[in-house]
C-alpha positions as semicolon CSV with decimal commas, in nm:
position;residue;x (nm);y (nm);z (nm)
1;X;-2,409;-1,369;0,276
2;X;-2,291;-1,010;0,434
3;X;-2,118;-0,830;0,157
4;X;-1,847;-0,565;0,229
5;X;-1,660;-0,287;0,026
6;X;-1,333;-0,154;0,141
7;X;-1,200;0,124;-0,021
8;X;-0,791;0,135;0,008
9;X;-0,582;-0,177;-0,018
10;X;-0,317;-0,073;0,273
11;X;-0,200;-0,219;0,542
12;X;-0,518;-0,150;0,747
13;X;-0,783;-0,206;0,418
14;X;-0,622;-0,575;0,375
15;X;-0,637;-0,672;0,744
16;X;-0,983;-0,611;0,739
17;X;-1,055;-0,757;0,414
18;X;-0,904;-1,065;0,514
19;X;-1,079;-1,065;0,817
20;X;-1,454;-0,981;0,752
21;X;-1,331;-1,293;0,435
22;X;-1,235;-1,560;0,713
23;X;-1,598;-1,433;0,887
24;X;-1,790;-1,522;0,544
25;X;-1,833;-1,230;0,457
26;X;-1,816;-1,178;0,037
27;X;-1,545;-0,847;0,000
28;X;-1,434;-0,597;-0,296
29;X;-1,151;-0,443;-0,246
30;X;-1,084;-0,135;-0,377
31;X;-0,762;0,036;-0,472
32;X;-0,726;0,364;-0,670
33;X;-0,352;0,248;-0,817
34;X;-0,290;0,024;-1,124
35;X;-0,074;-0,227;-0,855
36;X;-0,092;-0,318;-0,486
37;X;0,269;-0,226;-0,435
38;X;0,432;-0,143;-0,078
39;X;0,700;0,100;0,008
40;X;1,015;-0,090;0,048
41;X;1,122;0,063;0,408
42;X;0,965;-0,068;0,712
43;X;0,709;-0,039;1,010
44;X;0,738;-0,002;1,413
45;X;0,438;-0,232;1,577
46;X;0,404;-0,191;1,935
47;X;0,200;-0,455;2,150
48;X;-0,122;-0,266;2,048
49;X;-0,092;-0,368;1,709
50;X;0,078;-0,671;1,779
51;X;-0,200;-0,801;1,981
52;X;-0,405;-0,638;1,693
53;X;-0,276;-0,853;1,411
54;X;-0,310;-1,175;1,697
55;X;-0,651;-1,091;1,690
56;X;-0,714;-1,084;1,327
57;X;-0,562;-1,403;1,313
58;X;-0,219;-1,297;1,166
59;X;0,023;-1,376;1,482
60;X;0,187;-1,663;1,287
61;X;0,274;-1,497;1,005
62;X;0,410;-1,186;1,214
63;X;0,603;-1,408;1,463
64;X;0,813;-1,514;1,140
65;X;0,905;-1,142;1,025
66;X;0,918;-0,948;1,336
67;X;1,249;-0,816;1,501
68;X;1,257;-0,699;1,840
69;X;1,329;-0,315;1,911
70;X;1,499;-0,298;2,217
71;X;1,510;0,081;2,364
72;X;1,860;0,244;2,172
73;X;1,833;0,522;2,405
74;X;1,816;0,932;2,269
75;X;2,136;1,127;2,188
76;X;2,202;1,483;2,097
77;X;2,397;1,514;1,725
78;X;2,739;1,609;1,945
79;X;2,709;1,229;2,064
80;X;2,583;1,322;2,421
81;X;2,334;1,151;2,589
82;X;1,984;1,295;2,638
83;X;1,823;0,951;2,756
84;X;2,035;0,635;2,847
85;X;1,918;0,324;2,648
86;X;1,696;0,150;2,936
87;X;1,601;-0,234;2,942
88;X;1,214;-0,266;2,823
89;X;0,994;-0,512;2,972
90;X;0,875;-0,777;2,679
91;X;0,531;-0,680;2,677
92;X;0,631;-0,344;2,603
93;X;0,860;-0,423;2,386
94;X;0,806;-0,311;1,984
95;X;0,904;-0,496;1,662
96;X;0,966;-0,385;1,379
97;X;0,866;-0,517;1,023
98;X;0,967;-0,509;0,707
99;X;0,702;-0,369;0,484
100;X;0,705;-0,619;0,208
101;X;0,714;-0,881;0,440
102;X;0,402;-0,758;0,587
103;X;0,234;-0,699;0,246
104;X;0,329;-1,069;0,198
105;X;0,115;-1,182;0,511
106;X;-0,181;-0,963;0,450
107;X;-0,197;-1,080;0,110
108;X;-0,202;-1,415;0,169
109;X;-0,489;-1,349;0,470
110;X;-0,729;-1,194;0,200
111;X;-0,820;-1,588;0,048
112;X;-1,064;-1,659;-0,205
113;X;-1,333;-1,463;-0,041
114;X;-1,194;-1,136;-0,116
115;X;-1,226;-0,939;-0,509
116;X;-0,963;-0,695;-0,523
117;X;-0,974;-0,454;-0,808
118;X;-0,724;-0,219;-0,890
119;X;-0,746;0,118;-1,095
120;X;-1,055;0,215;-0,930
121;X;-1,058;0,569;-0,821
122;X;-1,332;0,630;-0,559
123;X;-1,528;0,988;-0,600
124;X;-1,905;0,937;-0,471
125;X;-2,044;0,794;-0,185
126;X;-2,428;0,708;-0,138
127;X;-2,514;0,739;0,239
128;X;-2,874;0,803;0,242
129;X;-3,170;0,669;0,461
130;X;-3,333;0,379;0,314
131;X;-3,091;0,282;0,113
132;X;-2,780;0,052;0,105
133;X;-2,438;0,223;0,120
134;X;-2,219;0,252;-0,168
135;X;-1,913;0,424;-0,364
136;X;-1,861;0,471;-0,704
137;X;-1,579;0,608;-0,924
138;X;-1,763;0,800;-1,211
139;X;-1,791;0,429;-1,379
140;X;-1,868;0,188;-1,159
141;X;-2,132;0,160;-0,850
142;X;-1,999;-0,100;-0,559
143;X;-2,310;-0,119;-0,327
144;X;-2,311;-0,371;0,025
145;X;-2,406;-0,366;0,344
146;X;-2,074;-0,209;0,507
147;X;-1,874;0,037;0,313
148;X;-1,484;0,069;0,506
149;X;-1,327;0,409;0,452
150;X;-0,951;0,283;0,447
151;X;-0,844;0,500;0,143
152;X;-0,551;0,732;0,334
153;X;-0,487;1,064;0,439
154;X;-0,658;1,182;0,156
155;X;-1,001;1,003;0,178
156;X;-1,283;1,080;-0,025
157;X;-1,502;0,934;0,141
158;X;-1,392;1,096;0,465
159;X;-1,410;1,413;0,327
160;X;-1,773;1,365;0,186
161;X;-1,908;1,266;0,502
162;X;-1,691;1,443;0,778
163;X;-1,644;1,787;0,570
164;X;-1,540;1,953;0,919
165;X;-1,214;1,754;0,908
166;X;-0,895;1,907;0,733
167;X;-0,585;1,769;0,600
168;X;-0,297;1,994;0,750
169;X;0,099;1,980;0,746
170;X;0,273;1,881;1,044
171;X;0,544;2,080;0,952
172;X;0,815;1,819;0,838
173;X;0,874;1,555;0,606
174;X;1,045;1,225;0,687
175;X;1,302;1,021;0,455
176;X;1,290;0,622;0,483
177;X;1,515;0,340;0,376
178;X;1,611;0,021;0,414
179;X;1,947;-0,122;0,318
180;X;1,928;-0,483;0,274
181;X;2,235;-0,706;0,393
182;X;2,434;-0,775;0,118
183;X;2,488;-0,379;0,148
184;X;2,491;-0,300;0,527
185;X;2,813;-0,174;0,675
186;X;2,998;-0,386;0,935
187;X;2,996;-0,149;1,230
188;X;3,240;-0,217;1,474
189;X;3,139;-0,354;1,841
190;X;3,105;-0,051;2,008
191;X;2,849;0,106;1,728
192;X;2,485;0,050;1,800
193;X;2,234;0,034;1,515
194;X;1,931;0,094;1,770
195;X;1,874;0,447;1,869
196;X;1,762;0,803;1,807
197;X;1,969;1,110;1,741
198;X;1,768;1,454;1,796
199;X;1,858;1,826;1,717
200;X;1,717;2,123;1,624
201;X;1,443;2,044;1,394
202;X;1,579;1,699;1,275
203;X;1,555;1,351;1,448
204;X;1,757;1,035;1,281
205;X;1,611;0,656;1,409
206;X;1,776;0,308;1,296
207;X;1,682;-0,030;1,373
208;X;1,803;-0,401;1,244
209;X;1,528;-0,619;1,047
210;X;1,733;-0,912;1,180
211;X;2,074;-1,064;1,217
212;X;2,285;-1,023;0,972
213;X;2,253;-1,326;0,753
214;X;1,893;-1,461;0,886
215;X;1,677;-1,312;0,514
216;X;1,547;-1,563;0,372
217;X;1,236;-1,650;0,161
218;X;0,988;-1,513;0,469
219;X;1,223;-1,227;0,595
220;X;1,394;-0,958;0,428
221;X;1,668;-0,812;0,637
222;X;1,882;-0,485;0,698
223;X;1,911;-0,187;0,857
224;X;1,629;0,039;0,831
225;X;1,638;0,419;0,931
226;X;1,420;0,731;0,916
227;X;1,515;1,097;0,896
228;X;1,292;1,328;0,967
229;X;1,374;1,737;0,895
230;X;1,170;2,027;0,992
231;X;1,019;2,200;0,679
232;X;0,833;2,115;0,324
233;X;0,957;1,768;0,095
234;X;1,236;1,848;-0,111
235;X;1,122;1,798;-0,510
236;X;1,460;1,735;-0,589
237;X;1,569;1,397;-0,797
238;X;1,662;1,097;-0,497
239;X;2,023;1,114;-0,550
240;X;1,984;1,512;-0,452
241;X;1,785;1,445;-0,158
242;X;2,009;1,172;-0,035
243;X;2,317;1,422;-0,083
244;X;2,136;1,658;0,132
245;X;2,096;1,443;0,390
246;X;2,378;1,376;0,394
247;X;2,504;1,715;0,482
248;X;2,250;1,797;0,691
249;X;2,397;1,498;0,949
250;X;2,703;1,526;0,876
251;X;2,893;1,498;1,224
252;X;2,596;1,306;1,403
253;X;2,725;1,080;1,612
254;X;2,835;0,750;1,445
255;X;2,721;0,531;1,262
256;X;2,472;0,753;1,093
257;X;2,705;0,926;0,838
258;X;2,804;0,526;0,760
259;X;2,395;0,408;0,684
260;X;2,395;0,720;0,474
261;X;2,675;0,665;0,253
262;X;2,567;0,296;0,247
263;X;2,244;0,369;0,083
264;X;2,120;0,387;-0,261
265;X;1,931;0,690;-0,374
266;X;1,651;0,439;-0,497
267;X;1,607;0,307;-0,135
268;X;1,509;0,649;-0,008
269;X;1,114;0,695;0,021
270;X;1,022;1,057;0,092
271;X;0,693;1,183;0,299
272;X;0,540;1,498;0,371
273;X;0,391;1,450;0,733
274;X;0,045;1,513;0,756
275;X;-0,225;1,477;1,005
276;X;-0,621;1,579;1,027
277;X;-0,726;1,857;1,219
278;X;-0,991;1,835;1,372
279;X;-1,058;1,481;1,419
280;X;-1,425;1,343;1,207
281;X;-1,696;1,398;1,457
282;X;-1,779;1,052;1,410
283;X;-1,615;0,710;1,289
284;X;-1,924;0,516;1,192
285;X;-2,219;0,648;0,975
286;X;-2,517;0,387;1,015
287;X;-2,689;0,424;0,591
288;X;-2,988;0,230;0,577
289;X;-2,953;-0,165;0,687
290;X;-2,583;-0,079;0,706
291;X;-2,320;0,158;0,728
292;X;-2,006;0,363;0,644
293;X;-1,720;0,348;0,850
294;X;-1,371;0,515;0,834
295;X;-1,025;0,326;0,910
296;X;-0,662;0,397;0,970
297;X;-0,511;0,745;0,817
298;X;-0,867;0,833;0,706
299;X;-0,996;0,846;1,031
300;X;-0,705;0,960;1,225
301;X;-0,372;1,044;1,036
302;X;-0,118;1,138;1,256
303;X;0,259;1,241;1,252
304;X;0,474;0,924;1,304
305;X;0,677;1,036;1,638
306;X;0,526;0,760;1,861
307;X;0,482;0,484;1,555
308;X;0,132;0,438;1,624
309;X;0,004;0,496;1,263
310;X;-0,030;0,113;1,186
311;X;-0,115;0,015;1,511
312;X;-0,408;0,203;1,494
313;X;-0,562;0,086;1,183
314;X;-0,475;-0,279;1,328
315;X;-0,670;-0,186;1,630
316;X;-0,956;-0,058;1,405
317;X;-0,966;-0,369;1,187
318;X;-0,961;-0,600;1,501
319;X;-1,249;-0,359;1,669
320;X;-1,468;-0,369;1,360
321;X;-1,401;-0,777;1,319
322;X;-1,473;-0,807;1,664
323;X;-1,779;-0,605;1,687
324;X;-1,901;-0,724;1,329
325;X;-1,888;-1,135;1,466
326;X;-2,113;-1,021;1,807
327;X;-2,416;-0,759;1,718
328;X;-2,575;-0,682;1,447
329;X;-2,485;-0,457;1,141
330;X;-2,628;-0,139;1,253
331;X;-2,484;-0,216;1,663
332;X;-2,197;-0,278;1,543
333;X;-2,107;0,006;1,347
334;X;-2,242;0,246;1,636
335;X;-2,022;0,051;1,891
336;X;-1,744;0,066;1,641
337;X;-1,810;0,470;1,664
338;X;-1,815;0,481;2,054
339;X;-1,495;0,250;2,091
340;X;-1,297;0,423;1,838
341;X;-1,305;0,804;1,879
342;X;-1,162;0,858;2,227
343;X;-0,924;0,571;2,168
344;X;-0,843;0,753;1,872
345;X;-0,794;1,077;2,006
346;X;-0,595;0,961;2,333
347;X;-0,327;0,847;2,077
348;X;-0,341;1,175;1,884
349;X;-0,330;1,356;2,170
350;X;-0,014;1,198;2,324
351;X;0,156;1,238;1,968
352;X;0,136;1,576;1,937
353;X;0,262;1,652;2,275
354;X;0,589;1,437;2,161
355;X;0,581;1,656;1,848
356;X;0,591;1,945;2,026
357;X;0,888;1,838;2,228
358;X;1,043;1,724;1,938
359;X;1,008;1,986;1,681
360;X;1,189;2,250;1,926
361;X;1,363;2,513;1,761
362;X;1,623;2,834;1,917
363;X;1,883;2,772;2,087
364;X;1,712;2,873;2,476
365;X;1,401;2,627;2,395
366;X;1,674;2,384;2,294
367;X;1,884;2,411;2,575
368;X;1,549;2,410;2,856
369;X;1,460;2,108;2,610
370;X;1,765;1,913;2,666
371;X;1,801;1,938;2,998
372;X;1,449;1,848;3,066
373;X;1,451;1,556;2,850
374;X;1,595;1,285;3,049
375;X;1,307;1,362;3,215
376;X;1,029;1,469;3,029
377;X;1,066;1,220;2,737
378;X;1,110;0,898;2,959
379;X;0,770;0,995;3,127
380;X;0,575;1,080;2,809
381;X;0,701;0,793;2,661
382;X;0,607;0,554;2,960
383;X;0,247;0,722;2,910
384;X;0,204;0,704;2,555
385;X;0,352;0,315;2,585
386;X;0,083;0,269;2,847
387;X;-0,199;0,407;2,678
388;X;-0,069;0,207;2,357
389;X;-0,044;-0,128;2,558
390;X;-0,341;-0,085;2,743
391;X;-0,579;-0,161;2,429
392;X;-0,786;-0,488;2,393
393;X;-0,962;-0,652;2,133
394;X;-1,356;-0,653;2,182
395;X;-1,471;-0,949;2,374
């Protein structure tokens, strides 16, 4: 039996753990905190990582927690419109998930097949000819034949064997929450949850997880929204941070000021937005009969403006399942190499040119910006959905 260690029990780290499990392969899963906890807030899939998911086998599950994000259109914080909300074709149509609810799907994917082991902080990695690939935490040596880098932003791993790549700040941090039902606001008729509010240096995006009244034991339901505010994290206490947000959008257009007020200080999840730069020079490291290769964030962390962060990883896991059931060991991570970095860096690439239109500052850039961007954003967006919907599993 092929044996497996993945390193990093996230979204990505599960889906392939459950898959290479359903292949017969034996896994060890590896997670450096005491619990496999996720963030309460909530995820944007587009069809690349629905179709993803569908091809890891997960489609049911997801088809039971997914919402539909219909296009909510882009407004300036005096209420203007910058881009009228526009109808979007199914197949291009995101959902959006909550993040528990995911958790709850992945988990139950992983079966009997899969060891997970928590507390186990990863700090070597063996990648020499000859031998058979393995990591160790200072304790502990987990050798197989496939080591997956899925550990984060912050790999170890990554940083062992791709030493060229840096972890840098994209120069903002992002607030989350979700606030469940039994705590939303009734906004009146003419108040849309869907949509995005930008200004200078700060962006606001909400979305329903459902109807109102539709949670239930498979779906958790609510509003969700992010904030997302040009400059370092704040280290102040949640119930500061939430009162600063609070001022900062104060007199955005409606009905942000009401999700704000509606939310609890201990549904706010803060992040410092980070992304790699460069990119590894390679995804897969072939180590004797096997190999190394890196997933999700540790391969290609990116800042969230197009929502392609878990998409990604979904597409790796697929790739590598796919690959993994059709060549051999050492084929397979090579091919999982060769498919993966330009995908990769297409979706980087199309990221940071919406983070650049995004993270305008002054009042002339702003003003060329806005009047551009019923222009400008509708076309990068159209060509960053492309390239997104445009990815297949391996045949």
């Amino acid at each position: 039996m092929r044996s497996a260690v993945v390193v990093g029990a996230g979204l990505g780290g599960m889906a392939v753990a459950g898959a290479l499990a359903r292949s017969g392969w034996r896994v060890t899963l590896l997670e450096r905190a005491d619990r496999v906890r996720p963030e309460p807030t909530a995820v944007v899939l587009w069809p690349n990582g629905v179709r993803a998911l569908r091809a890891l086998g997960l489609g049911a599950g997801l088809d039971a927690i997914a919402t539909p994000l219909p296009d909510g259109g882009i407004r300036r914080p005096d209420g203007q419109w910058l881009v009228q909300p526009r109808a979007t074709p199914a197949e291009r149509m995101p959902v959006v998930v909550h993040r528990e609810d995911l958790h709850d799907a992945l988990i139950a994917g992983l079966g009997d097949q899969v060891e997970l082991r928590t507390g186990v902080g990863v700090r070597t990695v063996r990648a020499v000819p000859g031998e058979r690939p393995a990591v160790g935490d200072g304790r502990h040596t987990f050798e197989a034949d496939l080591v997956v880098a899925a550990d984060g932003t912050d790999s170890e791993i990554r940083r062992q064997l791709a030493p060229e790549t840096t972890v840098v700040s994209s120069g903002c941090a992002a607030w989350r929450a979700v606030i469940p039902w039994y705590r939303a606001p009734q906004l009146p008729a003419d108040q849309s949850v869907h949509g995005e509010t930008l200004g200078a240096g700060y962006r606001f995006v909400a979305a329903s997880l459902g109807e109102r009244g539709t949670a239930g034991a498979s779906r958790r339901g609510g509003i969700y929204w992010v904030a997302t505010a040009a400059g370092a994290p704040r280290p102040e206490p949640p119930e500061i941070q939430l009162a600063l947000l609070k001022r900062w959008y104060a007199g955005w257009p409606a009905p942000i000021a009401t999700l704000l007020e509606a939310t609890d200080p201990a549904d706010v999840v803060q992040q410092e937005i980070r992304e790699l730069r460069p990119l590894p020079r390679a995804y897969g490291f072939g180590v004797g009969p096997g190999g190394v290769v890196l997933l999700g964030d540790a391969a290609h962390a990116m800042p969230p403006h197009l929502g392609q962060g878990a998409c990604l990883a979904f597409e790796d896991a697929a790739t590598l399942a796919g690959l993994l059931r059709e060549s051999r060991l050492p084929d397979a991570v090579t091919g999982y190499d060769r498919l993966r970095r330009p995908r990769a860096a297409t979706m980087v690439r199309q990221t940071r040119r919406m983070s650049a239109v995004l993270q305008t500052r002054g009042r002339l850039a702003l003003r060329a910006r806005d009047a551009a961007l019923g222009t400008i954003s509708p076309r990068m967006r159209s060509t960053a959905a492309a390239a997104a919907a445009a990815w297949q599993p391996p045949s």
